[in-house]
Every structure is written in C-alpha cells, then in structure tokens.
Amino acid sequence: MFAALNSGFSRLTDHPDLGKLLLRLTFGILLLFHGEFKVMHGTGWIATLLKAHGIPGFVAYGAYIGEVIAPLMIIIGLLTRPAAFVIAVNLVVATLLVKTGVFWDRTNVGAWALEGEALYLFGALAIMFCGAGKYALIRNPRLQ
C-alpha cells in the first residue's frame, strides 16, 4: 500500500527541472534582498572589516557581484554554475568577516547560529552542481 502511494506521488512530482527553477528563483530572490541593502546603504562597513583583516577595502565591492549580479544571473539562468560558485565564495568570506567565533553557538530558539549562512552556502553549491535546468531565459546550454 505504501509503495503504491509512493509510486503515485513520485509520478505526480517527478519534475526535476521545475525543482531547479524553484530553487533558483527562491535562492536568487532572497539573496537579492541582501544585495538591495548593500545598494541602498553602501559597502563602507564591509570595507572597514576587510581593512581590519589586512585586506584592501575595494574588495568590499565584490558584495555587489555576489549579492546582486550573481543572483540575477541565477534567476535568469545565465552562467548559473559559475554564478553559484561566486555566491558560495562570497558567502564564505562574509561569514568569516562577520560571524567568526559563533560556529558552535545556538540561537535562543535552539537553531545553529550559522543556519542562514549554511542554507545559502549549500543552496549555492546545490545550484552549482545541478545547473539551471530547462526552465531558464537563456536557452543556449553553453551559457547556462
């Protein structure tokens, strides 16, 4: 009985390209909120953190690439895998700058302190490994 239910449910929901589209849209749109904040408020505070670690302040402009340009590329399906890689690198750098020292911490509701960062990092890696799928505005597979 359970096998028949599972088989029927699997037939109804076997749409991996739709799943890739849903992942790309959700991930890209949510990350754009972070990018919009940087566009509205600038990256000066990031430059200050970078300089404190001996990294040139102009590297802070990379946040625009990782939080505006790359998410837009993922949404439309343009160079999806490289864009996801850029986001993953951006996220690792941002986490190391802002969240060092909280790796073992938990929030007041019991969640891991780096839960959001982990979801974005592994979401970017999933998109990098899965690619855009067939539902993309860019139809040329070499540009997906």
GROMACS .gro file of C-alpha atoms in nm:
model
  144
    1MET     CA    1   0.000   0.000   0.000
    2PHE     CA    2   0.275   0.248   0.093
    3ALA     CA    3   0.471   0.152  -0.215
    4ALA     CA    4   0.171   0.226  -0.436
    5LEU     CA    5   0.114   0.563  -0.265
    6ASN     CA    6   0.481   0.649  -0.301
    7SER     CA    7   0.482   0.542  -0.666
    8GLY     CA    8   0.178   0.756  -0.744
    9PHE     CA    9   0.314   1.054  -0.556
   10SER     CA   10   0.650   1.015  -0.730
   11ARG     CA   11   0.481   1.014  -1.073
   12LEU     CA   12   0.296   1.336  -0.987
   13THR     CA   13   0.601   1.515  -0.850
   14ASP     CA   14   0.879   1.393  -1.079
   15HIS     CA   15   0.974   1.731  -1.227
   16PRO     CA   16   1.344   1.793  -1.156
   17ASP     CA   17   1.362   2.094  -1.389
   18LEU     CA   18   1.073   2.258  -1.208
   19GLY     CA   19   1.254   2.190  -0.880
   20LYS     CA   20   1.569   2.355  -1.018
   21LEU     CA   21   1.366   2.658  -1.124
   22LEU     CA   22   1.203   2.683  -0.782
   23LEU     CA   23   1.541   2.657  -0.611
   24ARG     CA   24   1.698   2.917  -0.843
   25LEU     CA   25   1.414   3.165  -0.803
   26THR     CA   26   1.383   3.129  -0.426
   27PHE     CA   27   1.757   3.146  -0.370
   28GLY     CA   28   1.817   3.433  -0.611
   29ILE     CA   29   1.526   3.648  -0.494
   30LEU     CA   30   1.606   3.605  -0.125
   31LEU     CA   31   1.973   3.686  -0.184
   32LEU     CA   32   1.875   3.999  -0.377
   33PHE     CA   33   1.735   4.143  -0.053
   34HIS     CA   34   2.089   4.135   0.086
   35GLY     CA   35   2.218   4.299  -0.231
   36GLU     CA   36   1.947   4.566  -0.222
   37PHE     CA   37   2.060   4.657   0.130
   38LYS     CA   38   2.418   4.700   0.002
   39VAL     CA   39   2.296   4.914  -0.289
   40MET     CA   40   2.093   5.138  -0.056
   41HIS     CA   41   2.345   5.163   0.230
   42GLY     CA   42   2.679   5.103   0.062
   43THR     CA   43   2.965   4.872   0.149
   44GLY     CA   44   3.168   5.105   0.370
   45TRP     CA   45   3.114   4.889   0.677
   46ILE     CA   46   3.240   4.585   0.485
   47ALA     CA   47   3.549   4.779   0.373
   48THR     CA   48   3.621   4.860   0.739
   49LEU     CA   49   3.602   4.491   0.833
   50LEU     CA   50   3.826   4.395   0.541
   51LYS     CA   51   4.087   4.657   0.630
   52ALA     CA   52   4.091   4.527   0.988
   53HIS     CA   53   4.196   4.191   0.844
   54GLY     CA   54   4.460   4.344   0.617
   55ILE     CA   55   4.252   4.312   0.300
   56PRO     CA   56   4.214   4.617   0.073
   57GLY     CA   57   3.882   4.795   0.119
   58PHE     CA   58   3.793   4.792  -0.251
   59VAL     CA   59   3.731   4.417  -0.218
   60ALA     CA   60   3.402   4.516  -0.048
   61TYR     CA   61   3.261   4.596  -0.391
   62GLY     CA   62   3.263   4.222  -0.453
   63ALA     CA   63   2.948   4.213  -0.240
   64TYR     CA   64   2.765   4.373  -0.532
   65ILE     CA   65   2.882   4.092  -0.759
   66GLY     CA   66   2.794   3.820  -0.509
   67GLU     CA   67   2.463   3.966  -0.390
   68VAL     CA   68   2.322   4.148  -0.694
   69ILE     CA   69   2.478   4.036  -1.022
   70ALA     CA   70   2.524   3.664  -0.945
   71PRO     CA   71   2.170   3.619  -0.803
   72LEU     CA   72   2.024   3.787  -1.113
   73MET     CA   73   2.231   3.552  -1.331
   74ILE     CA   74   2.097   3.253  -1.135
   75ILE     CA   75   1.738   3.375  -1.168
   76ILE     CA   76   1.757   3.407  -1.546
   77GLY     CA   77   1.981   3.103  -1.591
   78LEU     CA   78   2.288   3.281  -1.729
   79LEU     CA   79   2.618   3.110  -1.638
   80THR     CA   80   2.433   2.955  -1.346
   81ARG     CA   81   2.710   2.730  -1.219
   82PRO     CA   82   2.984   2.997  -1.212
   83ALA     CA   83   2.740   3.246  -1.057
   84ALA     CA   84   2.655   2.997  -0.782
   85PHE     CA   85   3.027   2.943  -0.720
   86VAL     CA   86   3.077   3.321  -0.686
   87ILE     CA   87   2.795   3.333  -0.432
   88ALA     CA   88   2.944   3.044  -0.235
   89VAL     CA   89   3.283   3.218  -0.218
   90ASN     CA   90   3.115   3.549  -0.129
   91LEU     CA   91   2.924   3.377   0.149
   92VAL     CA   92   3.232   3.210   0.295
   93VAL     CA   93   3.416   3.544   0.301
   94ALA     CA   94   3.117   3.725   0.453
   95THR     CA   95   3.075   3.459   0.718
   96LEU     CA   96   3.442   3.470   0.810
   97LEU     CA   97   3.427   3.850   0.837
   98VAL     CA   98   3.106   3.885   1.033
   99LYS     CA   99   3.035   3.558   1.211
  100THR     CA  100   3.373   3.430   1.329
  101GLY     CA  101   3.351   3.287   1.675
  102VAL     CA  102   2.990   3.169   1.656
  103PHE     CA  103   3.046   2.834   1.487
  104TRP     CA  104   2.944   2.638   1.798
  105ASP     CA  105   2.675   2.883   1.913
  106ARG     CA  106   2.300   2.836   1.906
  107THR     CA  107   2.023   3.093   1.895
  108ASN     CA  108   1.770   3.147   2.170
  109VAL     CA  109   1.532   2.905   1.990
  110GLY     CA  110   1.795   2.631   1.960
  111ALA     CA  111   1.893   2.685   1.597
  112TRP     CA  112   2.255   2.685   1.486
  113ALA     CA  113   2.390   3.041   1.482
  114LEU     CA  114   2.511   2.992   1.124
  115GLU     CA  115   2.192   2.831   0.998
  116GLY     CA  116   2.110   3.103   0.745
  117GLU     CA  117   2.465   3.112   0.617
  118ALA     CA  118   2.468   2.733   0.585
  119LEU     CA  119   2.141   2.734   0.389
  120TYR     CA  120   2.277   2.993   0.146
  121LEU     CA  121   2.613   2.817   0.114
  122PHE     CA  122   2.468   2.472   0.050
  123GLY     CA  123   2.193   2.619  -0.167
  124ALA     CA  124   2.461   2.782  -0.384
  125LEU     CA  125   2.651   2.455  -0.400
  126ALA     CA  126   2.333   2.265  -0.495
  127ILE     CA  127   2.266   2.512  -0.777
  128MET     CA  128   2.629   2.487  -0.885
  129PHE     CA  129   2.606   2.107  -0.908
  130CYS     CA  130   2.254   2.092  -1.060
  131GLY     CA  131   2.275   2.375  -1.310
  132ALA     CA  132   1.989   2.581  -1.446
  133GLY     CA  133   1.766   2.308  -1.586
  134LYS     CA  134   1.545   2.357  -1.888
  135TYR     CA  135   1.338   2.644  -1.746
  136ALA     CA  136   1.575   2.936  -1.799
  137LEU     CA  137   1.559   3.255  -2.000
  138ILE     CA  138   1.895   3.167  -2.152
  139ARG     CA  139   1.828   2.888  -2.400
  140ASN     CA  140   2.188   2.825  -2.506
  141PRO     CA  141   2.313   2.538  -2.285
  142ARG     CA  142   2.674   2.667  -2.314
  143LEU     CA  143   2.563   2.992  -2.146
  144GLN     CA  144   2.355   2.828  -1.874
   0.00000   0.00000   0.00000
